[in-house]
Amino acid sequence: MRYSETITIEDLDTDPFPHYARLRAADPIAPVPAANCWFATRWSDIEQIARHPDFTAVSDEAPVNAAFGRPNVLTCEGETHAALRGGIEPHYRPRRVAEYIDSLVRPIAEAQLAAFRASGSNDLLTEYFEPISALALARSFGFMEVDTPTLRRWFHGLSQGAINFERYPARDAICQEVVAEIEHVALPLLERLAKTPDHSPLSHMLHSGMEPGQVRSAEMILPSVKVTLLGGMQEPGHGAANLLVGLMQNPAQFTALRADLDALLPQAIDEALRWIAPIGTMMRTATRDTQVNGVKVPEGTPVSCIFASANRDETRWDNADAFDIFRPQKAHMSFGQGAHFCAGKWFAKAQIEVAMRVLLDGFPHLAFADDPPEFRGWEFRAPTHCRVAL
């Protein structure tokens, strides 16, 4: 039996990195029955899979299809993908993000920090980073009236379906309850925007590229709305929490960053995203019998590109398991590869930067309140808490 066939989901949820390292070394393209797919774990192999026509994003096996419906921007190709992405992308391009990110995120962050002070809580994950991430994405995307508890319930519920490789009915039920709630809120909003467009991504998804007088149906865009809500509400908040944990585990780096925030914060954000990718995988399917790095991959095989493993590939980074904000800067894969590269990359990184600046202005000296938090998850990975001594 191959080692990959012995890996369990609990192994991956607890700490996937030793398993990824072993696969990179000896079996980099390998079936993992527990996840109902194969794993690609090396940087070079994932680059090939993400860009080669022998592999497609279209998949009958991807949990996101069962969870959110089709077509969605993650698992379609060609004109459909271009149309859906074209509605999302303009608002999240670098220059556009630079115009509005501070005025959007800073008031949210300052309000959350004030609420955190008043709450008596010391968990920055649940009381600061996650609320900022949820509110910033929702307000930028066009959901202006949904409150923080609802948004957090949405992204935790959506994640249960998106990562349900094991096809557990209980996870699907949690996800579908949230999906119904999102659709209940979104459908009247989309109906209004179809008649009275504005500058929000939701409106662009309805109208972008359409003939005058025509709009896309709600059914066409709702699956991608759910995808965007999940990724956009989850990745920045968990990326920021990963960064803070990495800094608190490395006090000398934290001291250096506070002393030169402008120079070091951007690269510290990228290092945190490389070190622990908040979203660690991307599914592809072989379109024909093919080979990757000499390994035969049969037509129809679902292959999970493990970005979190590629980010620790020893051939690309020295001491790759370490958090080191001073390491030479290289591109990581935490925002994906190829045509499906995350449209929200610049929004996510800028949001983390504003949230960290507001936090460090308010609490310049942070340390763990108790033992460092454990991390959980492999598709989505984050600390279980971020309790601090203030």
Short mmCIF file of C-alpha atoms in Angstrom, two decimals:
data_model
loop_
_atom_site.label_atom_id
_atom_site.label_comp_id
_atom_site.label_asym_id
_atom_site.label_seq_id
_atom_site.Cartn_x
_atom_site.Cartn_y
_atom_site.Cartn_z
CA MET A 1 0.00 0.00 0.00
CA ARG A 2 1.28 3.47 -0.88
CA TYR A 3 1.80 5.90 1.97
CA SER A 4 -0.73 8.28 0.39
CA GLU A 5 -3.41 5.62 0.79
CA THR A 6 -2.93 5.55 4.57
CA ILE A 7 -3.44 9.30 5.12
CA THR A 8 -6.68 10.18 6.91
CA ILE A 9 -8.65 13.41 6.95
CA GLU A 10 -7.91 13.73 10.66
CA ASP A 11 -4.19 13.50 9.85
CA LEU A 12 -4.58 16.38 7.42
CA ASP A 13 -6.79 18.48 9.67
CA THR A 14 -4.36 18.13 12.58
CA ASP A 15 -1.11 18.85 10.72
CA PRO A 16 -0.88 18.24 6.98
CA PHE A 17 2.67 19.51 6.53
CA PRO A 18 4.63 16.37 7.53
CA HIS A 19 2.43 14.36 5.16
CA TYR A 20 2.94 16.86 2.36
CA ALA A 21 6.70 16.76 2.91
CA ARG A 22 6.75 12.97 2.71
CA LEU A 23 4.67 13.03 -0.48
CA ARG A 24 6.87 15.71 -2.07
CA ALA A 25 9.94 13.59 -1.37
CA ALA A 26 8.71 10.20 -2.55
CA ASP A 27 5.24 10.26 -4.16
CA PRO A 28 4.38 13.77 -5.39
CA ILE A 29 1.46 12.73 -7.63
CA ALA A 30 -0.47 10.23 -5.55
CA PRO A 31 -4.00 8.97 -4.81
CA VAL A 32 -5.40 9.89 -1.40
CA PRO A 33 -8.57 7.78 -1.02
CA ALA A 34 -9.64 9.55 2.18
CA ALA A 35 -10.06 12.76 0.17
CA ASN A 36 -11.56 11.04 -2.90
CA CYS A 37 -8.90 12.53 -5.17
CA TRP A 38 -5.19 12.53 -6.00
CA PHE A 39 -2.76 15.02 -4.48
CA ALA A 40 -0.14 17.06 -6.36
CA THR A 41 2.31 18.40 -3.80
CA ARG A 42 5.37 19.83 -5.63
CA TRP A 43 5.61 23.41 -6.89
CA SER A 44 6.67 22.48 -10.43
CA ASP A 45 3.97 19.82 -10.86
CA ILE A 46 1.22 22.15 -9.68
CA GLU A 47 2.40 24.84 -12.10
CA GLN A 48 2.10 22.31 -14.92
CA ILE A 49 -1.35 21.08 -13.88
CA ALA A 50 -2.73 24.60 -13.39
CA ARG A 51 -1.74 25.73 -16.89
CA HIS A 52 -1.87 22.60 -19.07
CA PRO A 53 -4.89 21.74 -21.27
CA ASP A 54 -4.67 18.13 -20.08
CA PHE A 55 -6.33 19.40 -16.90
CA THR A 56 -9.54 21.38 -16.47
CA ALA A 57 -11.28 23.24 -13.69
CA VAL A 58 -14.53 21.62 -14.80
CA SER A 59 -15.17 18.81 -12.34
CA ASP A 60 -18.00 16.54 -11.32
CA GLU A 61 -16.13 15.69 -8.12
CA ALA A 62 -15.44 19.15 -6.68
CA PRO A 63 -17.46 19.60 -3.47
CA VAL A 64 -18.04 23.25 -4.33
CA ASN A 65 -20.39 22.22 -7.15
CA ALA A 66 -22.68 20.22 -4.90
CA ALA A 67 -22.48 22.93 -2.25
CA PHE A 68 -22.97 26.09 -4.32
CA GLY A 69 -24.28 24.97 -7.72
CA ARG A 70 -23.13 25.59 -11.28
CA PRO A 71 -21.80 27.44 -13.12
CA ASN A 72 -19.44 28.87 -10.55
CA VAL A 73 -16.28 30.82 -11.20
CA LEU A 74 -14.07 28.13 -9.64
CA THR A 75 -15.15 25.16 -11.75
CA CYS A 76 -15.93 26.53 -15.20
CA GLU A 77 -13.74 27.46 -18.15
CA GLY A 78 -13.75 29.54 -21.32
CA GLU A 79 -16.39 32.16 -22.05
CA THR A 80 -18.49 31.32 -19.01
CA HIS A 81 -15.51 31.75 -16.69
CA ALA A 82 -14.48 34.98 -18.41
CA ALA A 83 -17.99 36.41 -18.08
CA LEU A 84 -18.35 35.54 -14.41
CA ARG A 85 -14.85 36.69 -13.50
CA GLY A 86 -15.33 39.86 -15.55
CA GLY A 87 -18.13 40.90 -13.25
CA ILE A 88 -16.03 40.42 -10.12
CA GLU A 89 -12.58 41.56 -11.17
CA PRO A 90 -12.80 45.31 -11.93
CA HIS A 91 -13.59 46.29 -8.33
CA TYR A 92 -10.61 44.31 -7.00
CA ARG A 93 -7.83 45.41 -9.35
CA PRO A 94 -4.80 46.95 -7.59
CA ARG A 95 -5.38 50.59 -8.54
CA ARG A 96 -9.08 50.39 -7.75
CA VAL A 97 -8.41 48.76 -4.37
CA ALA A 98 -5.88 51.47 -3.50
CA GLU A 99 -8.58 54.11 -4.05
CA TYR A 100 -11.02 52.78 -1.48
CA ILE A 101 -9.40 50.23 0.84
CA ASP A 102 -8.47 52.55 3.70
CA SER A 103 -11.81 54.36 3.75
CA LEU A 104 -13.61 51.01 3.67
CA VAL A 105 -11.57 48.92 6.10
CA ARG A 106 -10.22 51.43 8.64
CA PRO A 107 -13.64 52.45 10.07
CA ILE A 108 -14.63 48.78 10.29
CA ALA A 109 -11.35 47.88 12.01
CA GLU A 110 -11.52 50.80 14.44
CA ALA A 111 -15.11 49.92 15.37
CA GLN A 112 -14.19 46.27 15.86
CA LEU A 113 -11.21 47.20 18.01
CA ALA A 114 -13.42 49.39 20.18
CA ALA A 115 -15.95 46.57 20.48
CA PHE A 116 -13.13 44.17 21.31
CA ARG A 117 -11.92 46.44 24.13
CA ALA A 118 -15.44 46.68 25.53
CA SER A 119 -16.29 43.00 25.20
CA GLY A 120 -13.88 41.62 27.76
CA SER A 121 -12.81 39.00 25.21
CA ASN A 122 -9.17 38.42 24.41
CA ASP A 123 -9.67 36.40 21.21
CA LEU A 124 -8.65 38.52 18.24
CA LEU A 125 -9.63 35.82 15.75
CA THR A 126 -13.34 35.80 16.55
CA GLU A 127 -13.70 39.38 17.78
CA TYR A 128 -11.45 41.28 15.38
CA PHE A 129 -9.98 39.54 12.33
CA GLU A 130 -12.98 37.48 11.23
CA PRO A 131 -15.53 40.31 11.64
CA ILE A 132 -13.35 42.74 9.68
CA SER A 133 -12.88 40.24 6.88
CA ALA A 134 -16.58 39.44 6.67
CA LEU A 135 -17.77 43.04 6.80
CA ALA A 136 -15.18 44.41 4.38
CA LEU A 137 -15.99 41.84 1.70
CA ALA A 138 -19.74 42.12 2.17
CA ARG A 139 -19.74 45.92 2.01
CA SER A 140 -17.39 46.05 -0.97
CA PHE A 141 -19.37 43.38 -2.83
CA GLY A 142 -22.81 44.90 -2.37
CA PHE A 143 -24.31 43.29 0.76
CA MET A 144 -24.75 46.48 2.75
CA GLU A 145 -27.31 45.49 5.39
CA VAL A 146 -26.16 42.05 6.57
CA ASP A 147 -24.76 42.08 10.12
CA THR A 148 -21.52 40.55 11.38
CA PRO A 149 -22.94 37.46 13.16
CA THR A 150 -24.88 36.54 10.03
CA LEU A 151 -21.86 37.00 7.78
CA ARG A 152 -19.66 34.89 10.04
CA ARG A 153 -22.33 32.19 10.13
CA TRP A 154 -22.44 32.33 6.34
CA PHE A 155 -18.74 31.75 5.77
CA HIS A 156 -18.44 29.03 8.39
CA GLY A 157 -21.49 27.30 6.91
CA LEU A 158 -20.34 27.68 3.32
CA SER A 159 -16.97 26.21 4.23
CA GLN A 160 -18.64 23.02 5.44
CA GLY A 161 -19.86 22.35 1.92
CA ALA A 162 -16.80 23.60 0.06
CA ILE A 163 -14.44 21.21 1.87
CA ASN A 164 -16.79 18.22 2.03
CA PHE A 165 -14.52 15.85 0.11
CA GLU A 166 -15.73 13.05 2.38
CA ARG A 167 -19.36 13.79 1.35
CA TYR A 168 -20.70 13.81 4.88
CA PRO A 169 -24.48 14.49 4.88
CA ALA A 170 -24.25 16.54 8.09
CA ARG A 171 -21.78 18.97 6.53
CA ASP A 172 -23.94 19.30 3.44
CA ALA A 173 -26.99 20.04 5.58
CA ILE A 174 -25.18 22.86 7.42
CA CYS A 175 -24.06 24.35 4.12
CA GLN A 176 -27.46 24.13 2.44
CA GLU A 177 -29.15 25.87 5.35
CA VAL A 178 -26.77 28.81 4.89
CA VAL A 179 -27.14 28.71 1.09
CA ALA A 180 -30.90 29.08 1.46
CA GLU A 181 -30.40 32.06 3.76
CA ILE A 182 -27.98 33.73 1.34
CA GLU A 183 -30.37 33.27 -1.56
CA HIS A 184 -33.23 34.69 0.51
CA VAL A 185 -31.16 37.86 1.06
CA ALA A 186 -29.55 38.00 -2.39
CA LEU A 187 -32.51 37.46 -4.70
CA PRO A 188 -34.38 40.71 -3.86
CA LEU A 189 -31.08 42.60 -4.04
CA LEU A 190 -30.27 41.14 -7.46
CA GLU A 191 -33.78 41.92 -8.68
CA ARG A 192 -33.30 45.56 -7.69
CA LEU A 193 -29.83 45.76 -9.25
CA ALA A 194 -31.12 44.26 -12.49
CA LYS A 195 -33.42 47.28 -12.82
CA THR A 196 -31.22 49.90 -11.14
CA PRO A 197 -27.52 49.07 -11.58
CA ASP A 198 -24.82 50.57 -9.38
CA HIS A 199 -21.03 50.19 -9.21
CA SER A 200 -20.95 47.10 -6.97
CA PRO A 201 -19.51 43.77 -8.12
CA LEU A 202 -22.98 42.26 -7.71
CA SER A 203 -24.31 44.74 -10.24
CA HIS A 204 -21.37 44.16 -12.58
CA MET A 205 -21.99 40.42 -12.47
CA LEU A 206 -25.51 41.02 -13.73
CA HIS A 207 -24.70 43.59 -16.41
CA SER A 208 -21.04 43.27 -17.50
CA GLY A 209 -20.69 42.34 -21.17
CA MET A 210 -24.43 42.09 -21.78
CA GLU A 211 -26.37 43.76 -24.58
CA PRO A 212 -28.36 46.88 -23.61
CA GLY A 213 -31.54 45.87 -21.85
CA GLN A 214 -30.27 42.39 -20.99
CA VAL A 215 -28.96 41.04 -17.70
CA ARG A 216 -27.68 37.69 -16.52
CA SER A 217 -30.10 35.66 -14.47
CA ALA A 218 -29.74 35.33 -10.73
CA GLU A 219 -29.36 31.58 -11.26
CA MET A 220 -26.34 32.24 -13.47
CA ILE A 221 -24.43 34.30 -10.92
CA LEU A 222 -25.57 33.04 -7.50
CA PRO A 223 -23.12 30.09 -7.40
CA SER A 224 -20.22 32.50 -7.97
CA VAL A 225 -21.62 34.93 -5.41
CA LYS A 226 -21.39 32.14 -2.82
CA VAL A 227 -17.84 31.28 -3.90
CA THR A 228 -16.80 34.92 -3.56
CA LEU A 229 -18.46 35.30 -0.18
CA LEU A 230 -16.64 32.27 1.17
CA GLY A 231 -13.17 33.10 -0.16
CA GLY A 232 -13.40 36.83 0.39
CA MET A 233 -14.77 36.63 3.91
CA GLN A 234 -12.43 33.84 5.01
CA GLU A 235 -8.96 34.35 3.54
CA PRO A 236 -8.07 37.88 4.74
CA GLY A 237 -9.22 37.29 8.32
CA HIS A 238 -7.47 33.98 8.67
CA GLY A 239 -4.40 35.28 6.85
CA ALA A 240 -4.16 38.14 9.35
CA ALA A 241 -4.55 35.75 12.28
CA ASN A 242 -1.85 33.49 10.85
CA LEU A 243 0.41 36.53 10.56
CA LEU A 244 -0.13 37.60 14.15
CA VAL A 245 0.52 34.08 15.46
CA GLY A 246 3.71 33.86 13.39
CA LEU A 247 4.91 37.18 14.77
CA MET A 248 4.09 36.33 18.38
CA GLN A 249 5.93 33.02 18.00
CA ASN A 250 8.96 34.96 16.75
CA PRO A 251 9.38 37.98 19.06
CA ALA A 252 12.54 39.30 17.40
CA GLN A 253 10.75 39.49 14.07
CA PHE A 254 7.76 41.17 15.74
CA THR A 255 10.03 43.79 17.32
CA ALA A 256 11.71 44.48 13.99
CA LEU A 257 8.36 44.81 12.22
CA ARG A 258 7.00 47.30 14.76
CA ALA A 259 10.18 49.36 14.36
CA ASP A 260 9.82 49.58 10.56
CA LEU A 261 6.19 48.86 9.77
CA ASP A 262 6.11 50.53 6.36
CA ALA A 263 9.03 48.50 5.04
CA LEU A 264 8.33 45.14 6.65
CA LEU A 265 4.55 44.76 6.89
CA PRO A 266 3.90 44.01 3.18
CA GLN A 267 6.52 41.27 3.06
CA ALA A 268 5.39 39.92 6.43
CA ILE A 269 1.88 39.55 5.02
CA ASP A 270 3.19 37.56 2.06
CA GLU A 271 5.32 35.41 4.35
CA ALA A 272 2.32 34.58 6.53
CA LEU A 273 0.28 33.65 3.46
CA ARG A 274 3.12 31.43 2.24
CA TRP A 275 3.76 29.85 5.64
CA ILE A 276 0.13 28.84 6.18
CA ALA A 277 -2.14 29.25 3.17
CA PRO A 278 -5.65 30.07 4.43
CA ILE A 279 -7.01 28.32 1.33
CA GLY A 280 -4.71 25.43 0.60
CA THR A 281 -6.04 23.54 -2.42
CA MET A 282 -7.41 23.79 -5.97
CA MET A 283 -9.15 20.93 -7.80
CA ARG A 284 -8.39 19.96 -11.39
CA THR A 285 -9.52 16.98 -13.50
CA ALA A 286 -7.51 15.16 -16.16
CA THR A 287 -9.14 15.64 -19.58
CA ARG A 288 -7.36 12.60 -21.03
CA ASP A 289 -4.84 9.97 -20.03
CA THR A 290 -1.73 12.01 -19.31
CA GLN A 291 1.47 12.18 -17.28
CA VAL A 292 2.81 14.56 -14.67
CA ASN A 293 6.47 14.22 -13.77
CA GLY A 294 6.45 10.72 -15.24
CA VAL A 295 3.39 9.60 -13.25
CA LYS A 296 0.46 8.32 -15.30
CA VAL A 297 -2.80 10.10 -14.48
CA PRO A 298 -5.89 8.48 -16.04
CA GLU A 299 -8.56 10.53 -17.79
CA GLY A 300 -11.19 11.78 -15.37
CA THR A 301 -8.90 11.68 -12.33
CA PRO A 302 -9.61 14.50 -9.85
CA VAL A 303 -6.31 16.03 -8.73
CA SER A 304 -6.09 18.42 -5.80
CA CYS A 305 -3.27 20.91 -6.30
CA ILE A 306 -1.99 21.41 -2.76
CA PHE A 307 -0.90 25.05 -2.74
CA ALA A 308 -0.05 24.80 0.96
CA SER A 309 2.49 22.11 0.10
CA ALA A 310 3.93 23.99 -2.89
CA ASN A 311 4.49 26.94 -0.56
CA ARG A 312 6.85 24.76 1.49
CA ASP A 313 8.65 23.08 -1.40
CA GLU A 314 12.29 22.65 -0.37
CA THR A 315 13.49 23.23 -3.93
CA ARG A 316 12.08 26.76 -3.83
CA TRP A 317 12.66 27.94 -0.25
CA ASP A 318 15.33 27.26 2.33
CA ASN A 319 14.00 26.24 5.75
CA ALA A 320 10.53 26.40 4.23
CA ASP A 321 8.67 25.31 7.37
CA ALA A 322 9.87 28.37 9.29
CA PHE A 323 8.06 31.70 9.49
CA ASP A 324 10.65 34.28 8.42
CA ILE A 325 9.65 37.76 7.31
CA PHE A 326 13.24 38.42 6.19
CA ARG A 327 13.49 35.57 3.69
CA PRO A 328 14.08 36.50 0.02
CA GLN A 329 10.75 37.36 -1.51
CA LYS A 330 9.35 34.94 -4.08
CA ALA A 331 5.85 34.39 -5.39
CA HIS A 332 3.75 31.92 -3.41
CA MET A 333 0.63 30.01 -4.47
CA SER A 334 -1.82 31.06 -1.77
CA PHE A 335 -3.89 32.96 -4.35
CA GLY A 336 -3.83 30.13 -6.87
CA GLN A 337 -2.36 29.61 -10.30
CA GLY A 338 -3.37 30.02 -13.93
CA ALA A 339 -6.62 31.48 -15.25
CA HIS A 340 -8.37 30.94 -11.92
CA PHE A 341 -5.84 33.01 -9.94
CA CYS A 342 -7.74 34.76 -7.14
CA ALA A 343 -9.28 38.02 -8.33
CA GLY A 344 -9.29 39.30 -4.74
CA LYS A 345 -5.54 39.02 -4.12
CA TRP A 346 -4.88 42.75 -3.82
CA PHE A 347 -8.02 43.39 -1.80
CA ALA A 348 -7.10 40.63 0.66
CA LYS A 349 -3.52 41.79 1.17
CA ALA A 350 -4.51 45.45 1.52
CA GLN A 351 -7.25 44.54 4.00
CA ILE A 352 -4.79 42.58 6.15
CA GLU A 353 -2.41 45.55 6.11
CA VAL A 354 -5.04 48.03 7.31
CA ALA A 355 -6.33 45.63 9.98
CA MET A 356 -2.81 45.04 11.30
CA ARG A 357 -1.97 48.75 11.35
CA VAL A 358 -5.11 49.58 13.34
CA LEU A 359 -4.44 46.71 15.74
CA LEU A 360 -0.81 47.65 16.37
CA ASP A 361 -1.73 51.31 16.82
CA GLY A 362 -4.16 50.25 19.53
CA PHE A 363 -2.11 47.46 21.09
CA PRO A 364 1.58 47.91 20.29
CA HIS A 365 2.69 45.09 22.61
CA LEU A 366 0.86 41.80 22.09
CA ALA A 367 1.72 38.34 23.39
CA PHE A 368 -0.07 35.03 23.83
CA ALA A 369 -2.45 34.97 26.78
CA ASP A 370 -1.79 31.27 27.27
CA ASP A 371 -0.36 28.46 25.18
CA PRO A 372 0.03 29.26 21.46
CA PRO A 373 -3.06 28.23 19.51
CA GLU A 374 -3.32 25.03 17.57
CA PHE A 375 -3.99 25.23 13.85
CA ARG A 376 -6.68 23.10 12.20
CA GLY A 377 -7.63 22.27 8.65
CA TRP A 378 -5.98 21.48 5.34
CA GLU A 379 -8.26 22.95 2.64
CA PHE A 380 -8.86 25.91 4.97
CA ARG A 381 -6.28 26.32 7.74
CA ALA A 382 -6.28 28.83 10.58
CA PRO A 383 -5.60 29.01 14.31
CA THR A 384 -8.36 27.72 16.56
CA HIS A 385 -8.16 31.00 18.49
CA CYS A 386 -5.92 34.03 18.84
CA ARG A 387 -6.13 34.85 22.54
CA VAL A 388 -3.74 37.61 23.56
CA ALA A 389 -2.47 39.35 26.66
CA LEU A 390 -3.10 43.08 26.22
#
